[in-house]
Short mmCIF file of C-alpha atoms in Angstrom, two decimals:
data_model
loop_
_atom_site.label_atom_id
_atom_site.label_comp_id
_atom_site.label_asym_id
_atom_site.label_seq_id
_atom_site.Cartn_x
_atom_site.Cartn_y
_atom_site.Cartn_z
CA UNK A 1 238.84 282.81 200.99
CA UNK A 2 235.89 284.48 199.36
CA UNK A 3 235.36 281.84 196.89
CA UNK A 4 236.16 279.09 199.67
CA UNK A 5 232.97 280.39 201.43
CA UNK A 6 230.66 280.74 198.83
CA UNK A 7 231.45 277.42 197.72
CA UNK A 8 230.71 275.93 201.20
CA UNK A 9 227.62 278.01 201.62
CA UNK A 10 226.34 276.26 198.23
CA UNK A 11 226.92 273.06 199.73
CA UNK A 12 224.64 274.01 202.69
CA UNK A 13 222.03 274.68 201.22
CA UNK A 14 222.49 271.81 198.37
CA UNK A 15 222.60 269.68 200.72
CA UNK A 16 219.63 270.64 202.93
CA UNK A 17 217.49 270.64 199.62
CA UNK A 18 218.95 267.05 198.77
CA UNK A 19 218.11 265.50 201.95
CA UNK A 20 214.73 266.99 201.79
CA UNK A 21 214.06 265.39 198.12
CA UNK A 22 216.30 262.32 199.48
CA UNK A 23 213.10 260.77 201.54
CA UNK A 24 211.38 260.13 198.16
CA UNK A 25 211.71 256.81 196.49
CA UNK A 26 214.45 255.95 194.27
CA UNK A 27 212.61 255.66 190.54
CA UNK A 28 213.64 253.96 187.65
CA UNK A 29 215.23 257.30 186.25
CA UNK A 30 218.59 258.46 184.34
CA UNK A 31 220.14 261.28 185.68
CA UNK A 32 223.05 262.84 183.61
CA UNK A 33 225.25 265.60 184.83
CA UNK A 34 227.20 267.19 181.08
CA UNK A 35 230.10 269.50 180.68
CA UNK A 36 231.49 267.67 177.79
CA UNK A 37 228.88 265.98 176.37
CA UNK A 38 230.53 262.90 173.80
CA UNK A 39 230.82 260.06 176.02
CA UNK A 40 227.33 261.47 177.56
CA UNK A 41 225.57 261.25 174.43
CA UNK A 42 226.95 257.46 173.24
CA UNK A 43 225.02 256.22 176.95
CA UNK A 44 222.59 258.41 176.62
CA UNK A 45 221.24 256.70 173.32
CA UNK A 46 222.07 253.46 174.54
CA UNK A 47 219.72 253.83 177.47
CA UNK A 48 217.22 255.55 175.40
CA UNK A 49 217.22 252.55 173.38
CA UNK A 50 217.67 249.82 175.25
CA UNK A 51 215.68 250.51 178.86
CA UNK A 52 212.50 252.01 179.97
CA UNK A 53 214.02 254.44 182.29
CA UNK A 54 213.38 257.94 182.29
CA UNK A 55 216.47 260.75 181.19
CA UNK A 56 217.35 263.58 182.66
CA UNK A 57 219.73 265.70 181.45
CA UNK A 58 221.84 268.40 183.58
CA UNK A 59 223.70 270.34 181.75
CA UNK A 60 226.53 272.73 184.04
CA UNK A 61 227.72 275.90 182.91
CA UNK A 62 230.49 274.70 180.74
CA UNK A 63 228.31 272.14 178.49
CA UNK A 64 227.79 273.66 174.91
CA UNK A 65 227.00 269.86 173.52
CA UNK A 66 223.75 269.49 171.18
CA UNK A 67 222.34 266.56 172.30
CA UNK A 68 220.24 264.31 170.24
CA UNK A 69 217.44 261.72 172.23
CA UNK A 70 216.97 264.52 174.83
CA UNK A 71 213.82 265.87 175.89
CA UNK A 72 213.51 269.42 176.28
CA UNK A 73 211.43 269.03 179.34
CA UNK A 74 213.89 267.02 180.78
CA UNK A 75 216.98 269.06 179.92
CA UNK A 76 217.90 271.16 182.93
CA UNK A 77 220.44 273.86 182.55
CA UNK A 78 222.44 273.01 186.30
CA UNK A 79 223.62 276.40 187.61
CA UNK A 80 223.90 277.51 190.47
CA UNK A 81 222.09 281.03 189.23
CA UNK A 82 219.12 278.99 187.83
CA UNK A 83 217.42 278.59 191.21
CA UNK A 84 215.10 276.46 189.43
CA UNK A 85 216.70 274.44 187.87
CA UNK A 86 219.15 273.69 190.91
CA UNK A 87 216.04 272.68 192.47
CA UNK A 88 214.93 270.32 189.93
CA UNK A 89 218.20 268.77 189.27
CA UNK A 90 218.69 268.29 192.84
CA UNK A 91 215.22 266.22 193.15
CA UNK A 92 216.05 264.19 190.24
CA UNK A 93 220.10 263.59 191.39
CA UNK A 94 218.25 262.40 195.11
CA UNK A 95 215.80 260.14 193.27
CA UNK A 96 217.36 258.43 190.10
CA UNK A 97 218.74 254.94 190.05
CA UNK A 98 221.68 255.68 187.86
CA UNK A 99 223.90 259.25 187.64
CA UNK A 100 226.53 259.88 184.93
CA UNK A 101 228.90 262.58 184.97
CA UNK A 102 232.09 263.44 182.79
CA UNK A 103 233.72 265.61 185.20
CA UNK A 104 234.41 266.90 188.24
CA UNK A 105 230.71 267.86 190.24
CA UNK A 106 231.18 269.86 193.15
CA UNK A 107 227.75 269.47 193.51
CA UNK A 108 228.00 265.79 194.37
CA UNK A 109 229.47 266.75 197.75
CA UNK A 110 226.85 267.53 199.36
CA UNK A 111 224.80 264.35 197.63
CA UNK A 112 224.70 261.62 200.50
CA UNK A 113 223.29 258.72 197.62
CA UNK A 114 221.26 255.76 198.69
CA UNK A 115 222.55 252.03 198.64
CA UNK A 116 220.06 251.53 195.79
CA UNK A 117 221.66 254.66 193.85
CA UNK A 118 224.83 254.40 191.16
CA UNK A 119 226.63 256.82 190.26
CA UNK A 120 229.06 256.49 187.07
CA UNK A 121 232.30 258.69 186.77
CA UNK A 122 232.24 258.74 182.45
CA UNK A 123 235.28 261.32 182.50
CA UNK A 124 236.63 263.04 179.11
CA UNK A 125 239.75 260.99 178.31
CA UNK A 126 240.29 257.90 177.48
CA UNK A 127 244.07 257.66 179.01
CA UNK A 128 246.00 260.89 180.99
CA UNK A 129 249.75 262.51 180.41
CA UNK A 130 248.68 265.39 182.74
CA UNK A 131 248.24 265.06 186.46
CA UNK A 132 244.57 265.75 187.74
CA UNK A 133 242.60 264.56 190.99
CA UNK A 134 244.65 264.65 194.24
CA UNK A 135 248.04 264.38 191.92
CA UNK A 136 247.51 267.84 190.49
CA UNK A 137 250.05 270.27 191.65
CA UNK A 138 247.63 272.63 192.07
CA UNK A 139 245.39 270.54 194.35
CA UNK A 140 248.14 269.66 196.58
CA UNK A 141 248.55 273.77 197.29
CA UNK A 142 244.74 274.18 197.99
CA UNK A 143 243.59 274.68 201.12
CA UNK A 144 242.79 271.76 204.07
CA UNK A 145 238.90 272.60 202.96
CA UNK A 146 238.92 272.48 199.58
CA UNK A 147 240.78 268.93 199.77
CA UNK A 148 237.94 267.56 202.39
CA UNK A 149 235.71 268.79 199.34
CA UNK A 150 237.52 266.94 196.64
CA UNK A 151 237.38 263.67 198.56
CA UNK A 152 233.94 263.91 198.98
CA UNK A 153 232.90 264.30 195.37
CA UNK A 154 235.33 261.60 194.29
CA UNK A 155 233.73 259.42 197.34
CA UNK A 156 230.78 259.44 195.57
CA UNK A 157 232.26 257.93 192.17
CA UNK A 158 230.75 254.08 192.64
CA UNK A 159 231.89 253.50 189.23
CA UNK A 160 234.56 254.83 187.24
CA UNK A 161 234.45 253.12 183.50
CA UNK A 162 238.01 252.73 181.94
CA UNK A 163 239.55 251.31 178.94
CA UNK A 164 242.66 250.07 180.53
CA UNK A 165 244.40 249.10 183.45
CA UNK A 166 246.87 251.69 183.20
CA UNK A 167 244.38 254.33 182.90
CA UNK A 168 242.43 252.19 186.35
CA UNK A 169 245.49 253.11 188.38
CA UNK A 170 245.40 256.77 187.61
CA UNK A 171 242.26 256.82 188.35
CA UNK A 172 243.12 254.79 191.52
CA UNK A 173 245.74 256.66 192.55
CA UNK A 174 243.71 260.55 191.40
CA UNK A 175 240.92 259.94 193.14
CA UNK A 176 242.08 257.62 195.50
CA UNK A 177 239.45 254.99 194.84
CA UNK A 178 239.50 251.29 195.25
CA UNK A 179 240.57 248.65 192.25
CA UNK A 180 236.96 247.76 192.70
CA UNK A 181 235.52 250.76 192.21
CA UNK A 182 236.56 250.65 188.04
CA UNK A 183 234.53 249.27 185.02
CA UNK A 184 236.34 247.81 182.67
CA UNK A 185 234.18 248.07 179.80
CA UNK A 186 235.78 250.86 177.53
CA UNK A 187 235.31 254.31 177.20
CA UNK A 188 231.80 255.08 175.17
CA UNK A 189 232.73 257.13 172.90
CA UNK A 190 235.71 255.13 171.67
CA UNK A 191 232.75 253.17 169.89
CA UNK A 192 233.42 255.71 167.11
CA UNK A 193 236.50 254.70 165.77
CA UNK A 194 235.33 251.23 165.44
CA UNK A 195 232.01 252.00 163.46
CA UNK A 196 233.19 252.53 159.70
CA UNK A 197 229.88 253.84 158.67
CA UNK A 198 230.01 256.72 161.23
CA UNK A 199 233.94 257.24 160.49
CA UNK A 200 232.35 257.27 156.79
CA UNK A 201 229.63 260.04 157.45
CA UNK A 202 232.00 262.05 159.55
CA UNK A 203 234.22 262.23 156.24
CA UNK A 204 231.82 263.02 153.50
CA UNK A 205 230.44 265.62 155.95
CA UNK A 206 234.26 267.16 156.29
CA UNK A 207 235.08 266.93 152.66
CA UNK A 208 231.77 268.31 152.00
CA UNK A 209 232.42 271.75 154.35
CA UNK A 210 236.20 271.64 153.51
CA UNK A 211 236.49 270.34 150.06
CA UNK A 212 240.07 271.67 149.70
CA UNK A 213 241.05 268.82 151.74
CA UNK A 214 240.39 266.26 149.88
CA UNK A 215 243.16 264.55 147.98
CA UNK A 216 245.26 266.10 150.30
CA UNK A 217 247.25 264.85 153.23
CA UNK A 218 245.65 266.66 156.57
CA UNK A 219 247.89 267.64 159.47
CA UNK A 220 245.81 268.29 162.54
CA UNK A 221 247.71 270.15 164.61
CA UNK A 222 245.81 270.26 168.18
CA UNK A 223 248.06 271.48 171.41
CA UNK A 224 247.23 271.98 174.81
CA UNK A 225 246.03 275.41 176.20
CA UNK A 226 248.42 277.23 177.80
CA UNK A 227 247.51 279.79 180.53
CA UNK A 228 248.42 283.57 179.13
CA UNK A 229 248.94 282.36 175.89
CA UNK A 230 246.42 284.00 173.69
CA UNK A 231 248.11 283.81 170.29
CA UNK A 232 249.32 281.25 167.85
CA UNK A 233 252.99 282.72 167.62
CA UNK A 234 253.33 281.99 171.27
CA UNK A 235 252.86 278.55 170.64
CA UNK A 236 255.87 278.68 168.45
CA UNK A 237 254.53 277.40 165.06
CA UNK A 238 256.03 278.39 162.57
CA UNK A 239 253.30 278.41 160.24
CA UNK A 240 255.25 279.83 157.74
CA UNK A 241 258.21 277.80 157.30
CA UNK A 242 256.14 274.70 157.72
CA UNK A 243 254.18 275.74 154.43
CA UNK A 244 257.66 276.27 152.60
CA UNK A 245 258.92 272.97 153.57
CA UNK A 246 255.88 270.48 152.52
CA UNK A 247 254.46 269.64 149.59
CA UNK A 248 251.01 271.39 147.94
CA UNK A 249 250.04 267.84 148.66
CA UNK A 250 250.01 268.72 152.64
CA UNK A 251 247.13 270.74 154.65
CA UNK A 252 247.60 271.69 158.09
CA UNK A 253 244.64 272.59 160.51
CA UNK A 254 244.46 273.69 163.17
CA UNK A 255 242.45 273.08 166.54
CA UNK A 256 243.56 275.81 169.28
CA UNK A 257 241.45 276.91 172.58
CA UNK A 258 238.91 279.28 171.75
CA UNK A 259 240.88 281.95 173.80
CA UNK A 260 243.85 281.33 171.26
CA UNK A 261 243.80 283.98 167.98
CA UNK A 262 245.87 283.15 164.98
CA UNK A 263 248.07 285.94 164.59
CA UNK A 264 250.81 287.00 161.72
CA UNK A 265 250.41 285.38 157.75
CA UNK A 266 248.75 282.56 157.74
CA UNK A 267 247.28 281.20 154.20
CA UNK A 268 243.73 279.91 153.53
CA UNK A 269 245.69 277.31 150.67
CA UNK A 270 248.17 275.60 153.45
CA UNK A 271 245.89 276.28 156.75
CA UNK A 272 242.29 276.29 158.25
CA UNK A 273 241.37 276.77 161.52
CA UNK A 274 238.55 274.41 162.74
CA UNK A 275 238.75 275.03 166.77
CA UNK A 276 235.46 275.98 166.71
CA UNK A 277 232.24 274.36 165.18
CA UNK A 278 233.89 271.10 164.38
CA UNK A 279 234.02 268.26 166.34
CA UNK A 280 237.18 266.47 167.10
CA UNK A 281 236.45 263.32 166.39
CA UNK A 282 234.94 263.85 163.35
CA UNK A 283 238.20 265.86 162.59
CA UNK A 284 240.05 262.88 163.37
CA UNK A 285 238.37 260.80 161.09
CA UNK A 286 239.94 262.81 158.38
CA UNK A 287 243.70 262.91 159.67
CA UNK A 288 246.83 261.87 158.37
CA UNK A 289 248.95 263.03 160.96
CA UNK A 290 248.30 264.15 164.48
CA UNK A 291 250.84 266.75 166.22
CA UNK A 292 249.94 267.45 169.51
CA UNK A 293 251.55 267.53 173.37
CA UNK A 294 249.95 267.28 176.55
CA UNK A 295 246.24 266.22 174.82
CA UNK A 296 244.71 263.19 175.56
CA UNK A 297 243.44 263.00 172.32
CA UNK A 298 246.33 260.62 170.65
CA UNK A 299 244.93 257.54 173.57
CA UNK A 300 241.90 257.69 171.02
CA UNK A 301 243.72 258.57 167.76
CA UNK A 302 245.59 255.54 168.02
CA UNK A 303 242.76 253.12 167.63
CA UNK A 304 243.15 254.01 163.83
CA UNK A 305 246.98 253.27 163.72
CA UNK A 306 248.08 256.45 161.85
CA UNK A 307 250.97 258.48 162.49
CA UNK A 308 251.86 261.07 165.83
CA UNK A 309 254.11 263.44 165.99
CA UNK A 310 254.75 265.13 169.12
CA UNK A 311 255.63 268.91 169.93
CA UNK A 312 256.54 269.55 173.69
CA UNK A 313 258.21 272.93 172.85
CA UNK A 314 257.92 273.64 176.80
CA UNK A 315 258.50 269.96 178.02
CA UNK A 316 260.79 271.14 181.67
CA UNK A 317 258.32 274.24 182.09
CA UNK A 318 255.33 271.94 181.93
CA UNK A 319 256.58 269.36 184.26
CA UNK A 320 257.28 271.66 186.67
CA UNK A 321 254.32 273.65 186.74
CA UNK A 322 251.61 270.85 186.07
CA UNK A 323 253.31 267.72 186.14
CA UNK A 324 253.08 264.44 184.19
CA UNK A 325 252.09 260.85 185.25
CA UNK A 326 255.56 259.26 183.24
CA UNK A 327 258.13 259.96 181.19
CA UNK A 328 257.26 262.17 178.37
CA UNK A 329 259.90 260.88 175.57
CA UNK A 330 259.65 257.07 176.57
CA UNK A 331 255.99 257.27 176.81
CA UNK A 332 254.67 259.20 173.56
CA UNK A 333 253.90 256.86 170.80
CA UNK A 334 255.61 258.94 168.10
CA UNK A 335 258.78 261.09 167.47
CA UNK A 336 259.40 263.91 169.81
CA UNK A 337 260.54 267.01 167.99
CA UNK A 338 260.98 270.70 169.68
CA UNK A 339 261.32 272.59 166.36
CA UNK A 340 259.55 273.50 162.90
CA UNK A 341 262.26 272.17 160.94
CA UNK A 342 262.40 268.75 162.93
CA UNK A 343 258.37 268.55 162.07
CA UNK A 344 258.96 268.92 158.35
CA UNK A 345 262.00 266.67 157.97
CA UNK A 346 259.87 263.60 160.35
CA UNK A 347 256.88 264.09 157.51
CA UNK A 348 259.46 264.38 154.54
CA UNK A 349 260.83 260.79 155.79
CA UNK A 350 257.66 259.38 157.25
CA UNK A 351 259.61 258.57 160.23
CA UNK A 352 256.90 258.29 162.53
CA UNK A 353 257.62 254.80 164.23
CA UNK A 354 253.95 253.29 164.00
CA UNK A 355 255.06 250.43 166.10
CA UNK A 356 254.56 252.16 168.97
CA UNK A 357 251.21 253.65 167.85
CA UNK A 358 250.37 249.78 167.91
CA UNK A 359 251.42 248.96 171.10
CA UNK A 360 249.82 251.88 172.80
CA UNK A 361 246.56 251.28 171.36
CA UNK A 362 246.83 247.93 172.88
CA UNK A 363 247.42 249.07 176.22
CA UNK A 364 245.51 252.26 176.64
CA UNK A 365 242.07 250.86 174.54
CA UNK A 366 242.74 247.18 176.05
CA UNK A 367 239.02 246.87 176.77
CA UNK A 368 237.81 249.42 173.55
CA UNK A 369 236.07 247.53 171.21
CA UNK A 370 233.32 249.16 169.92
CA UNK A 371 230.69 247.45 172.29
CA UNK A 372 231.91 249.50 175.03
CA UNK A 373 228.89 251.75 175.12
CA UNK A 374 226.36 248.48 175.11
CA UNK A 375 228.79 246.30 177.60
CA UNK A 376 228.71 249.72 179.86
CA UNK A 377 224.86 249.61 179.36
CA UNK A 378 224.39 246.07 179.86
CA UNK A 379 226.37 246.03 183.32
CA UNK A 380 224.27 248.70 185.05
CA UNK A 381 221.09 247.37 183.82
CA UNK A 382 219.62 243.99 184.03
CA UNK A 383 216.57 244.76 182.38
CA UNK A 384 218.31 246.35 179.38
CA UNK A 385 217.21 244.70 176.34
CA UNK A 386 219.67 242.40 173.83
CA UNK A 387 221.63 243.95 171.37
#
């Protein structure tokens, strides 16, 4: 109740300041709201590049990104805490022609737009196995407020940019938006995987901080966090047995939640742990072999075609609690294992049916094809200039 109230009252006042700024004229201005910060970055050069308009960035309090093309002036750390810069972000969200977020805003709740003012839902995956929006479990059990709240920010989504059609109905269906509501145009980050020259760089830069890896075949090994699970044992890796049954030829790394400690024998020659100061994509530019669960992060991986493997060690528990958008073992485009020894004897055979990594790249990165950044561009702005 505490929290419901202090949430409200931030809305108040948010919204008195908004309106007040809201009487200004629209400008030919970029506004940016970051907690993740990839897909924010592809647009943000592509504006910077191809338009006259002005940037702003807000960055909320769970944004750690480095962005490059950003003015320091213009980059706004959007908390409520900085009274400041609440205020300035709040002038710039009530006068900018365009507004990109990756996440959820609260903040756009109490942001009543104009007719001449877009604003672009980016989100942070490019396809969904979890349940989020007003599918979430959790949601559901929130109070008649909170849900009044949640419809208002997702309201405000004018645009929601997609790389499917499958990934357009969950977004349909989570935020209860209309089919016209979605840009089909490919997530902007995707861009990535098609651009060999950055997959190159992203590679000599990993070999080059992990040189162990190369000539080596590199496991990522990248789960879902886990509420009250702190430690790498209670993900139920065996570590230790999956260094006795692979080859010297194998590396595994690992990228856990920051909370997450590795705990018990690990070894520097058979593991590394890169969950922090590594990025993920450039991590995936290195892989072999992805093992992962709940993650978006195969919808992506396939674009390259290589080989999943997939570890739902607490498949009914998950379900139950948070709840999944299909059927986990007919949906995952890989084998489904729930032990250590399953793992090793799938990469011992190299039974990792990459049919289906095919056909789910087809369907989940339908409209991915590393334009999607400049097609995204292009759409919102008429006056962008040719590619």
């Amino acid at each position: 109740m505490v929290r419901e109230a202090a949430i409200n009252l931030y809305l108040a006042i948010t919204k008195v300041i908004f309106n007040l700024f809201r009487s200004l004229p629209v400008q030919k201005k970029t506004v940016m709201i970051a907690s993740f910060g990839d897909n924010i970055q592809y647009v943000l050069d592509e504006v910077h590049e191809r338009t006259s308009s002005k940037i702003v960035l807000l960055k909320d309090s769970r944004c750690t990104y480095n962005f490059r093309n950003a003015d320091d002036r213009n980059t706004i750390r959007f908390v409520p805490v900085n009274i400041k810069g609440s205020i300035r972000g709040l002038y710039h969200l009530a006068t900018a022609k365009h507004i990109f977020v990756d996440n959820y805003q609260v903040v756009l709740a109490s942001c009543d737009f104009r007719e001449e003012q877009t604003c672009i839902q980016l989100w942070h995956a490019d396809g969904a196995v979890k349940l989020f929006g007003f599918k979430d479990k959790a949601t559901i059990e929130r109070t008649p407020s909170a849900q009044k709240r949640f419809k208002q920010v997702y309201e405000k989504f004018h645009k929601v940019v997609v790389s499917s059609d499958d990934m357009g109905w969950i977004f349909e269906e989570a935020f209860d938006i209309s089919h016209g509501n979605l840009l089909k145009t490919g997530m902007p980050r995707t861009d990535f995987f098609y651009n060999e020259d950055r997959m190159q760089r992203a590679e000599d830069k990993l070999h080059r901080q992990l040189p162990h890896l190369k000539g080596r075949q590199v496991i990522l090994y990248a789960p879902t966090f886990r509420e009250g699970r702190f430690k790498v044992d209670e993900l139920r890796l065996n570590i230790r047995n999956l260094k006795k049954g692979l080859s010297e030829d194998h590396h595994l790394l690992l990228r856990l939640h920051p909370a997450v400690t590795l705990d018990g024998e690990w070894d520097n020659d058979f593991v590394t742990d890169v969950s922090c100061g590594y990025d993920i994509f450039e991590l995936l530019a290195i892989t072999d072999i992805l093992i992962t669960d709940y993650s978006s992060i195969p919808f992506e991986f396939a674009i390259l075609g290589r080989p999943m493997i997939f570890y739902p060690y607490d498949l009914e528990e998950y379900v139950t609690t948070r709840g999944i958008w299909f059927d986990y073992e007919t949906f995952v485009p890989g084998p489904v294992v729930y032990h250590s020894s399953e793992m090793i004897d799938i990469i011992r055979r190299e039974a990792f049916r990459l049919e289906k990594v095919l056909l789910f790249d087809e369907t989940w990165n339908k409209y991915a094809d590393g334009r999607s950044t400049e097609k995204l561009i292009t759409t919102l702005y008429k006056d962008a200039a040719p590619r």
